[in-house]
PDB file of C-alpha atoms in Angstrom:
ATOM      1  CA  UNK A1014     -24.476 -28.533 -36.791  1.00 61.00           C
ATOM      2  CA  UNK A1015     -25.266 -28.785 -32.789  1.00 72.00           C
ATOM      3  CA  UNK A1016     -26.774 -31.996 -32.347  1.00 93.00           C
ATOM      4  CA  UNK A1017     -26.391 -36.082 -31.262  1.00 96.00           C
ATOM      5  CA  UNK A1018     -24.398 -37.570 -33.872  1.00 97.00           C
ATOM      6  CA  UNK A1019     -24.086 -41.654 -34.048  1.00 97.00           C
ATOM      7  CA  UNK A1020     -21.772 -43.792 -36.000  1.00 97.00           C
ATOM      8  CA  UNK A1021     -22.175 -45.934 -38.087  1.00 97.00           C
ATOM      9  CA  UNK A1022     -25.369 -45.545 -39.749  1.00 96.00           C
ATOM     10  CA  UNK A1023     -25.548 -48.984 -40.688  1.00 97.00           C
ATOM     11  CA  UNK A1024     -23.401 -52.414 -39.556  1.00 97.00           C
ATOM     12  CA  UNK A1025     -23.823 -56.043 -40.288  1.00 97.00           C
ATOM     13  CA  UNK A1026     -22.192 -58.228 -37.636  1.00 97.00           C
ATOM     14  CA  UNK A1027     -21.297 -61.984 -37.413  1.00 98.00           C
ATOM     15  CA  UNK A1028     -22.147 -63.841 -33.972  1.00 98.00           C
ATOM     16  CA  UNK A1029     -19.676 -63.475 -31.475  1.00 97.00           C
ATOM     17  CA  UNK A1030     -17.967 -60.473 -33.164  1.00 97.00           C
ATOM     18  CA  UNK A1031     -17.518 -57.084 -31.217  1.00 96.00           C
ATOM     19  CA  UNK A1032     -17.789 -53.386 -31.940  1.00 96.00           C
ATOM     20  CA  UNK A1033     -18.176 -50.334 -30.437  1.00 98.00           C
ATOM     21  CA  UNK A1034     -21.517 -47.684 -31.534  1.00 98.00           C
ATOM     22  CA  UNK A1035     -20.300 -44.357 -31.375  1.00 98.00           C
ATOM     23  CA  UNK A1036     -22.077 -41.078 -29.775  1.00 98.00           C
ATOM     24  CA  UNK A1037     -20.984 -37.473 -29.648  1.00 98.00           C
ATOM     25  CA  UNK A1038     -22.757 -34.669 -28.475  1.00 97.00           C
ATOM     26  CA  UNK A1039     -21.918 -30.857 -29.141  1.00 95.00           C
ATOM     27  CA  UNK A1040     -24.358 -29.376 -26.587  1.00 92.00           C
ATOM     28  CA  UNK A1041     -22.275 -29.495 -23.291  1.00 91.00           C
ATOM     29  CA  UNK A1042     -25.251 -31.888 -21.908  1.00 90.00           C
ATOM     30  CA  UNK A1043     -24.308 -33.539 -18.910  1.00 88.00           C
ATOM     31  CA  UNK A1044     -27.067 -36.492 -19.243  1.00 89.00           C
ATOM     32  CA  UNK A1045     -26.467 -39.166 -22.526  1.00 91.00           C
ATOM     33  CA  UNK A1046     -28.283 -42.693 -22.888  1.00 93.00           C
ATOM     34  CA  UNK A1047     -28.872 -45.427 -24.940  1.00 96.00           C
ATOM     35  CA  UNK A1048     -31.667 -47.081 -26.165  1.00 95.00           C
ATOM     36  CA  UNK A1049     -32.581 -49.514 -28.648  1.00 96.00           C
ATOM     37  CA  UNK A1050     -35.838 -50.170 -30.418  1.00 94.00           C
ATOM     38  CA  UNK A1051     -37.104 -53.215 -31.823  1.00 92.00           C
ATOM     39  CA  UNK A1052     -40.488 -53.509 -33.774  1.00 83.00           C
ATOM     40  CA  UNK A1053     -43.404 -53.500 -31.673  1.00 74.00           C
ATOM     41  CA  UNK A1054     -41.314 -53.066 -28.295  1.00 75.00           C
ATOM     42  CA  UNK A1055     -40.889 -49.417 -28.090  1.00 81.00           C
ATOM     43  CA  UNK A1056     -37.640 -47.787 -26.881  1.00 89.00           C
ATOM     44  CA  UNK A1057     -35.723 -49.471 -24.027  1.00 91.00           C
ATOM     45  CA  UNK A1058     -32.887 -47.936 -21.972  1.00 91.00           C
ATOM     46  CA  UNK A1059     -29.648 -49.806 -22.300  1.00 94.00           C
ATOM     47  CA  UNK A1060     -27.237 -47.440 -20.352  1.00 94.00           C
ATOM     48  CA  UNK A1061     -26.860 -44.032 -19.150  1.00 91.00           C
ATOM     49  CA  UNK A1062     -24.395 -41.572 -18.115  1.00 91.00           C
ATOM     50  CA  UNK A1063     -25.146 -38.392 -15.805  1.00 87.00           C
ATOM     51  CA  UNK A1064     -21.685 -37.157 -16.185  1.00 89.00           C
ATOM     52  CA  UNK A1065     -18.130 -38.089 -17.226  1.00 93.00           C
ATOM     53  CA  UNK A1066     -16.823 -41.133 -15.354  1.00 94.00           C
ATOM     54  CA  UNK A1067     -20.380 -41.796 -14.075  1.00 92.00           C
ATOM     55  CA  UNK A1068     -22.414 -45.132 -15.803  1.00 93.00           C
ATOM     56  CA  UNK A1069     -25.531 -47.225 -15.084  1.00 91.00           C
ATOM     57  CA  UNK A1070     -27.647 -49.868 -16.132  1.00 92.00           C
ATOM     58  CA  UNK A1071     -30.942 -49.269 -17.683  1.00 90.00           C
ATOM     59  CA  UNK A1072     -33.466 -51.872 -18.062  1.00 89.00           C
ATOM     60  CA  UNK A1073     -31.446 -54.409 -20.892  1.00 94.00           C
ATOM     61  CA  UNK A1074     -27.990 -53.664 -20.183  1.00 96.00           C
ATOM     62  CA  UNK A1075     -26.829 -57.421 -20.282  1.00 96.00           C
ATOM     63  CA  UNK A1076     -24.480 -57.873 -23.573  1.00 96.00           C
ATOM     64  CA  UNK A1077     -23.524 -53.898 -23.512  1.00 97.00           C
ATOM     65  CA  UNK A1078     -20.743 -51.860 -21.985  1.00 97.00           C
ATOM     66  CA  UNK A1079     -20.299 -48.286 -21.578  1.00 97.00           C
ATOM     67  CA  UNK A1080     -17.657 -45.234 -20.600  1.00 96.00           C
ATOM     68  CA  UNK A1081     -17.696 -41.801 -20.119  1.00 97.00           C
ATOM     69  CA  UNK A1082     -14.176 -40.539 -20.124  1.00 97.00           C
ATOM     70  CA  UNK A1083     -15.625 -37.298 -21.649  1.00 97.00           C
ATOM     71  CA  UNK A1084     -18.859 -34.936 -21.507  1.00 95.00           C
ATOM     72  CA  UNK A1085     -19.147 -35.232 -24.931  1.00 97.00           C
ATOM     73  CA  UNK A1086     -18.692 -38.988 -26.127  1.00 97.00           C
ATOM     74  CA  UNK A1087     -20.872 -42.083 -24.853  1.00 98.00           C
ATOM     75  CA  UNK A1088     -19.774 -45.084 -26.946  1.00 98.00           C
ATOM     76  CA  UNK A1089     -21.546 -48.429 -26.341  1.00 98.00           C
ATOM     77  CA  UNK A1090     -19.869 -51.385 -27.024  1.00 98.00           C
ATOM     78  CA  UNK A1091     -21.340 -54.792 -27.796  1.00 97.00           C
ATOM     79  CA  UNK A1092     -19.272 -57.538 -26.149  1.00 92.00           C
ATOM     80  CA  UNK A1093     -20.248 -60.629 -28.136  1.00 96.00           C
ATOM     81  CA  UNK A1094     -22.890 -59.941 -30.423  1.00 97.00           C
ATOM     82  CA  UNK A1095     -25.939 -62.347 -30.953  1.00 97.00           C
ATOM     83  CA  UNK A1096     -28.404 -62.569 -33.554  1.00 97.00           C
ATOM     84  CA  UNK A1097     -30.829 -60.998 -30.195  1.00 96.00           C
ATOM     85  CA  UNK A1098     -29.007 -57.688 -30.579  1.00 97.00           C
ATOM     86  CA  UNK A1099     -30.352 -56.866 -34.013  1.00 97.00           C
ATOM     87  CA  UNK A1100     -32.047 -53.618 -33.375  1.00 97.00           C
ATOM     88  CA  UNK A1101     -31.923 -50.073 -34.252  1.00 97.00           C
ATOM     89  CA  UNK A1102     -29.774 -48.337 -31.614  1.00 98.00           C
ATOM     90  CA  UNK A1103     -30.437 -44.548 -30.744  1.00 97.00           C
ATOM     91  CA  UNK A1104     -28.298 -42.038 -28.432  1.00 97.00           C
ATOM     92  CA  UNK A1105     -29.881 -39.595 -26.631  1.00 94.00           C
ATOM     93  CA  UNK A1106     -28.837 -36.554 -24.540  1.00 92.00           C
ATOM     94  CA  UNK A1107     -30.272 -33.710 -22.207  1.00 87.00           C
ATOM     95  CA  UNK A1108     -29.022 -30.716 -20.394  1.00 81.00           C
ATOM     96  CA  UNK A1109     -30.336 -32.256 -16.853  1.00 70.00           C
ATOM     97  CA  UNK A1110     -31.669 -35.817 -17.638  1.00 59.00           C
ATOM     98  CA  UNK A1111     -34.496 -36.669 -16.256  1.00 53.00           C
ATOM     99  CA  UNK A1112     -34.245 -34.599 -12.992  1.00 53.00           C
ATOM    100  CA  UNK A1113     -35.114 -31.453 -15.149  1.00 52.00           C
ATOM    101  CA  UNK A1114     -38.175 -30.423 -17.640  1.00 53.00           C
ATOM    102  CA  UNK A1115     -36.230 -30.276 -20.460  1.00 68.00           C
ATOM    103  CA  UNK A1116     -36.343 -32.161 -23.685  1.00 80.00           C
ATOM    104  CA  UNK A1117     -34.076 -34.815 -24.930  1.00 88.00           C
ATOM    105  CA  UNK A1118     -31.965 -34.495 -28.343  1.00 92.00           C
ATOM    106  CA  UNK A1119     -31.799 -38.012 -30.120  1.00 94.00           C
ATOM    107  CA  UNK A1120     -29.336 -39.209 -32.714  1.00 96.00           C
ATOM    108  CA  UNK A1121     -30.176 -40.666 -36.184  1.00 96.00           C
ATOM    109  CA  UNK A1122     -29.708 -44.151 -34.983  1.00 97.00           C
ATOM    110  CA  UNK A1123     -27.330 -47.052 -35.904  1.00 97.00           C
ATOM    111  CA  UNK A1124     -29.335 -50.471 -37.471  1.00 97.00           C
ATOM    112  CA  UNK A1125     -27.380 -52.851 -36.684  1.00 97.00           C
ATOM    113  CA  UNK A1126     -27.693 -57.030 -38.145  1.00 97.00           C
ATOM    114  CA  UNK A1127     -26.163 -59.607 -36.093  1.00 97.00           C
ATOM    115  CA  UNK A1128     -26.193 -62.586 -38.557  1.00 97.00           C
TER     116      UNK A1128
ATOM    117  CA  UNK B1385     -44.571 -42.456 -13.507  1.00 69.00           C
ATOM    118  CA  UNK B1386     -48.419 -41.910 -14.729  1.00 75.00           C
ATOM    119  CA  UNK B1387     -49.665 -44.213 -17.038  1.00 87.00           C
ATOM    120  CA  UNK B1388     -50.948 -42.801 -20.483  1.00 92.00           C
ATOM    121  CA  UNK B1389     -53.313 -43.792 -22.861  1.00 95.00           C
ATOM    122  CA  UNK B1390     -53.330 -42.621 -26.378  1.00 96.00           C
ATOM    123  CA  UNK B1391     -55.382 -44.018 -29.706  1.00 97.00           C
ATOM    124  CA  UNK B1392     -53.240 -45.835 -31.886  1.00 95.00           C
ATOM    125  CA  UNK B1393     -54.061 -44.212 -35.163  1.00 97.00           C
ATOM    126  CA  UNK B1394     -55.158 -41.147 -36.486  1.00 98.00           C
ATOM    127  CA  UNK B1395     -55.795 -39.394 -39.751  1.00 97.00           C
ATOM    128  CA  UNK B1396     -55.717 -35.672 -40.870  1.00 97.00           C
ATOM    129  CA  UNK B1397     -56.071 -33.999 -44.062  1.00 97.00           C
ATOM    130  CA  UNK B1398     -52.919 -31.788 -44.983  1.00 97.00           C
ATOM    131  CA  UNK B1399     -53.353 -28.156 -43.891  1.00 97.00           C
ATOM    132  CA  UNK B1400     -55.665 -28.846 -40.950  1.00 97.00           C
ATOM    133  CA  UNK B1401     -55.178 -29.001 -37.688  1.00 97.00           C
ATOM    134  CA  UNK B1402     -54.082 -32.376 -36.053  1.00 98.00           C
ATOM    135  CA  UNK B1403     -55.783 -33.011 -32.416  1.00 98.00           C
ATOM    136  CA  UNK B1404     -53.739 -35.779 -30.847  1.00 98.00           C
ATOM    137  CA  UNK B1405     -55.318 -36.907 -27.280  1.00 98.00           C
ATOM    138  CA  UNK B1406     -53.900 -38.498 -24.489  1.00 97.00           C
ATOM    139  CA  UNK B1407     -54.842 -39.590 -21.371  1.00 96.00           C
ATOM    140  CA  UNK B1408     -53.244 -39.442 -18.001  1.00 94.00           C
ATOM    141  CA  UNK B1409     -55.909 -39.736 -15.458  1.00 93.00           C
ATOM    142  CA  UNK B1410     -53.705 -40.800 -12.486  1.00 91.00           C
ATOM    143  CA  UNK B1411     -51.252 -37.986 -13.122  1.00 91.00           C
ATOM    144  CA  UNK B1412     -49.815 -36.722  -9.948  1.00 86.00           C
ATOM    145  CA  UNK B1413     -48.960 -33.008  -9.235  1.00 85.00           C
ATOM    146  CA  UNK B1414     -45.411 -32.909 -10.046  1.00 83.00           C
ATOM    147  CA  UNK B1415     -45.208 -34.493 -13.226  1.00 86.00           C
ATOM    148  CA  UNK B1416     -44.811 -33.004 -16.357  1.00 88.00           C
ATOM    149  CA  UNK B1417     -46.266 -33.964 -20.054  1.00 92.00           C
ATOM    150  CA  UNK B1418     -43.868 -34.205 -22.901  1.00 92.00           C
ATOM    151  CA  UNK B1419     -44.692 -34.744 -26.452  1.00 94.00           C
ATOM    152  CA  UNK B1420     -42.360 -36.780 -28.901  1.00 94.00           C
ATOM    153  CA  UNK B1421     -42.458 -37.662 -32.360  1.00 96.00           C
ATOM    154  CA  UNK B1422     -40.793 -40.601 -34.654  1.00 95.00           C
ATOM    155  CA  UNK B1423     -40.670 -40.324 -37.941  1.00 95.00           C
ATOM    156  CA  UNK B1424     -40.151 -43.434 -39.876  1.00 89.00           C
ATOM    157  CA  UNK B1425     -36.245 -44.070 -39.701  1.00 83.00           C
ATOM    158  CA  UNK B1426     -35.150 -41.231 -37.624  1.00 92.00           C
ATOM    159  CA  UNK B1427     -35.036 -40.915 -33.965  1.00 94.00           C
ATOM    160  CA  UNK B1428     -37.563 -39.624 -31.547  1.00 94.00           C
ATOM    161  CA  UNK B1429     -37.648 -35.533 -31.551  1.00 93.00           C
ATOM    162  CA  UNK B1430     -38.774 -33.575 -28.890  1.00 91.00           C
ATOM    163  CA  UNK B1431     -41.579 -31.318 -29.520  1.00 94.00           C
ATOM    164  CA  UNK B1432     -42.970 -29.570 -26.267  1.00 93.00           C
ATOM    165  CA  UNK B1433     -43.627 -30.119 -22.670  1.00 91.00           C
ATOM    166  CA  UNK B1434     -45.658 -28.514 -19.721  1.00 91.00           C
ATOM    167  CA  UNK B1435     -47.189 -28.790 -16.515  1.00 90.00           C
ATOM    168  CA  UNK B1436     -50.593 -27.251 -16.019  1.00 89.00           C
ATOM    169  CA  UNK B1437     -50.558 -24.150 -18.023  1.00 86.00           C
ATOM    170  CA  UNK B1438     -51.237 -24.194 -21.878  1.00 93.00           C
ATOM    171  CA  UNK B1439     -47.880 -24.131 -23.953  1.00 95.00           C
ATOM    172  CA  UNK B1440     -47.006 -22.975 -27.369  1.00 96.00           C
ATOM    173  CA  UNK B1441     -43.589 -23.315 -29.606  1.00 94.00           C
ATOM    174  CA  UNK B1442     -42.989 -22.963 -33.132  1.00 94.00           C
ATOM    175  CA  UNK B1443     -44.141 -26.641 -33.679  1.00 94.00           C
ATOM    176  CA  UNK B1444     -47.178 -27.071 -31.842  1.00 97.00           C
ATOM    177  CA  UNK B1445     -49.420 -26.415 -29.076  1.00 98.00           C
ATOM    178  CA  UNK B1446     -50.040 -28.225 -25.775  1.00 97.00           C
ATOM    179  CA  UNK B1447     -53.438 -28.197 -23.872  1.00 97.00           C
ATOM    180  CA  UNK B1448     -53.755 -29.317 -20.493  1.00 96.00           C
ATOM    181  CA  UNK B1449     -57.172 -29.664 -19.100  1.00 96.00           C
ATOM    182  CA  UNK B1450     -57.578 -27.746 -15.821  1.00 95.00           C
ATOM    183  CA  UNK B1451     -57.972 -31.260 -13.588  1.00 95.00           C
ATOM    184  CA  UNK B1452     -54.677 -32.307 -15.952  1.00 95.00           C
ATOM    185  CA  UNK B1453     -56.183 -35.795 -16.066  1.00 95.00           C
ATOM    186  CA  UNK B1454     -55.521 -35.225 -20.094  1.00 96.00           C
ATOM    187  CA  UNK B1455     -53.972 -33.513 -22.798  1.00 97.00           C
ATOM    188  CA  UNK B1456     -54.002 -32.709 -26.319  1.00 98.00           C
ATOM    189  CA  UNK B1457     -51.012 -31.723 -28.654  1.00 98.00           C
ATOM    190  CA  UNK B1458     -52.178 -29.462 -31.425  1.00 98.00           C
ATOM    191  CA  UNK B1459     -49.989 -29.413 -34.493  1.00 98.00           C
ATOM    192  CA  UNK B1460     -52.097 -26.247 -36.179  1.00 97.00           C
ATOM    193  CA  UNK B1461     -51.263 -26.714 -39.828  1.00 96.00           C
ATOM    194  CA  UNK B1462     -50.330 -30.441 -40.501  1.00 97.00           C
ATOM    195  CA  UNK B1463     -48.051 -31.426 -43.623  1.00 97.00           C
ATOM    196  CA  UNK B1464     -47.305 -34.426 -45.338  1.00 97.00           C
ATOM    197  CA  UNK B1465     -44.044 -34.214 -43.151  1.00 96.00           C
ATOM    198  CA  UNK B1466     -45.861 -34.652 -39.886  1.00 97.00           C
ATOM    199  CA  UNK B1467     -46.894 -38.072 -40.684  1.00 98.00           C
ATOM    200  CA  UNK B1468     -45.060 -39.979 -37.555  1.00 97.00           C
ATOM    201  CA  UNK B1469     -45.924 -41.776 -34.481  1.00 95.00           C
ATOM    202  CA  UNK B1470     -46.289 -38.966 -31.490  1.00 97.00           C
ATOM    203  CA  UNK B1471     -45.637 -40.200 -27.736  1.00 94.00           C
ATOM    204  CA  UNK B1472     -47.175 -38.673 -24.853  1.00 95.00           C
ATOM    205  CA  UNK B1473     -44.773 -39.321 -21.503  1.00 91.00           C
ATOM    206  CA  UNK B1474     -45.444 -38.424 -18.395  1.00 88.00           C
ATOM    207  CA  UNK B1475     -42.989 -37.990 -15.653  1.00 82.00           C
ATOM    208  CA  UNK B1476     -41.901 -36.038 -13.045  1.00 75.00           C
ATOM    209  CA  UNK B1477     -38.897 -34.005 -11.925  1.00 65.00           C
ATOM    210  CA  UNK B1478     -36.336 -36.447  -9.767  1.00 62.00           C
ATOM    211  CA  UNK B1479     -39.092 -39.588 -11.333  1.00 56.00           C
ATOM    212  CA  UNK B1480     -38.403 -42.755  -8.688  1.00 52.00           C
ATOM    213  CA  UNK B1481     -38.517 -44.864 -12.269  1.00 52.00           C
ATOM    214  CA  UNK B1482     -35.192 -43.678 -13.006  1.00 59.00           C
ATOM    215  CA  UNK B1483     -33.976 -42.451 -16.094  1.00 65.00           C
ATOM    216  CA  UNK B1484     -35.792 -44.548 -18.425  1.00 71.00           C
ATOM    217  CA  UNK B1485     -38.325 -42.291 -20.693  1.00 79.00           C
ATOM    218  CA  UNK B1486     -41.348 -44.671 -20.963  1.00 80.00           C
ATOM    219  CA  UNK B1487     -42.271 -44.572 -24.657  1.00 84.00           C
ATOM    220  CA  UNK B1488     -45.280 -46.662 -25.042  1.00 85.00           C
ATOM    221  CA  UNK B1489     -46.608 -47.490 -28.449  1.00 87.00           C
ATOM    222  CA  UNK B1490     -47.785 -43.496 -29.500  1.00 93.00           C
ATOM    223  CA  UNK B1491     -50.215 -42.569 -32.153  1.00 96.00           C
ATOM    224  CA  UNK B1492     -49.739 -42.984 -35.642  1.00 96.00           C
ATOM    225  CA  UNK B1493     -50.557 -39.789 -37.301  1.00 98.00           C
ATOM    226  CA  UNK B1494     -51.276 -39.839 -41.129  1.00 98.00           C
ATOM    227  CA  UNK B1495     -51.236 -36.978 -42.887  1.00 98.00           C
ATOM    228  CA  UNK B1496     -53.140 -37.035 -46.095  1.00 97.00           C
ATOM    229  CA  UNK B1497     -53.092 -34.608 -49.082  1.00 96.00           C
TER     230      UNK B1497
END
């Protein structure tokens, strides 16, 4: 089925551990992004990419790293997990990003708890 | 991007039309109105968008006032599965606010039996 696939769906980390959240899309979308959603805070942009080999920071990039080696994949790496990174993470993609009038497709989310 | 104002919550009886308002009085001529919804524990879902003409798709209708200062998302026959938080987002092509979608707090719609 076409869409955005995120793995894992749930993850518990210990403080200081690192991990990678995976995001893949099969719609040949140029634009991909990562958001985090905290209770009462809404969705906040972490990092985004406008195409393979191009990434940039969003509103809350600290503690996260991204790369975009292929059009399909956009992994998010937590370098050294902290309790403040406990959140729900969403990956989104679109054909043209904010430069176009099309909608974004979101994944189902990764629920991360850092203890 | 223009600021949007939505009521925090609304109720709707199942089978009736749900009309969700959004105020965007400072909207610019090149800014589109987008609607998304987020069902509990799921990722946001794109519903519809428009510039100045009314739009309709299989999910909903979007009515934009002639002066474009407000809009209404209409779910013609609400079902229990339409219970969600609905977000109205206004942004332009080549938005100078970058790539972030500003979801705000949205309207929590509860559809009751």
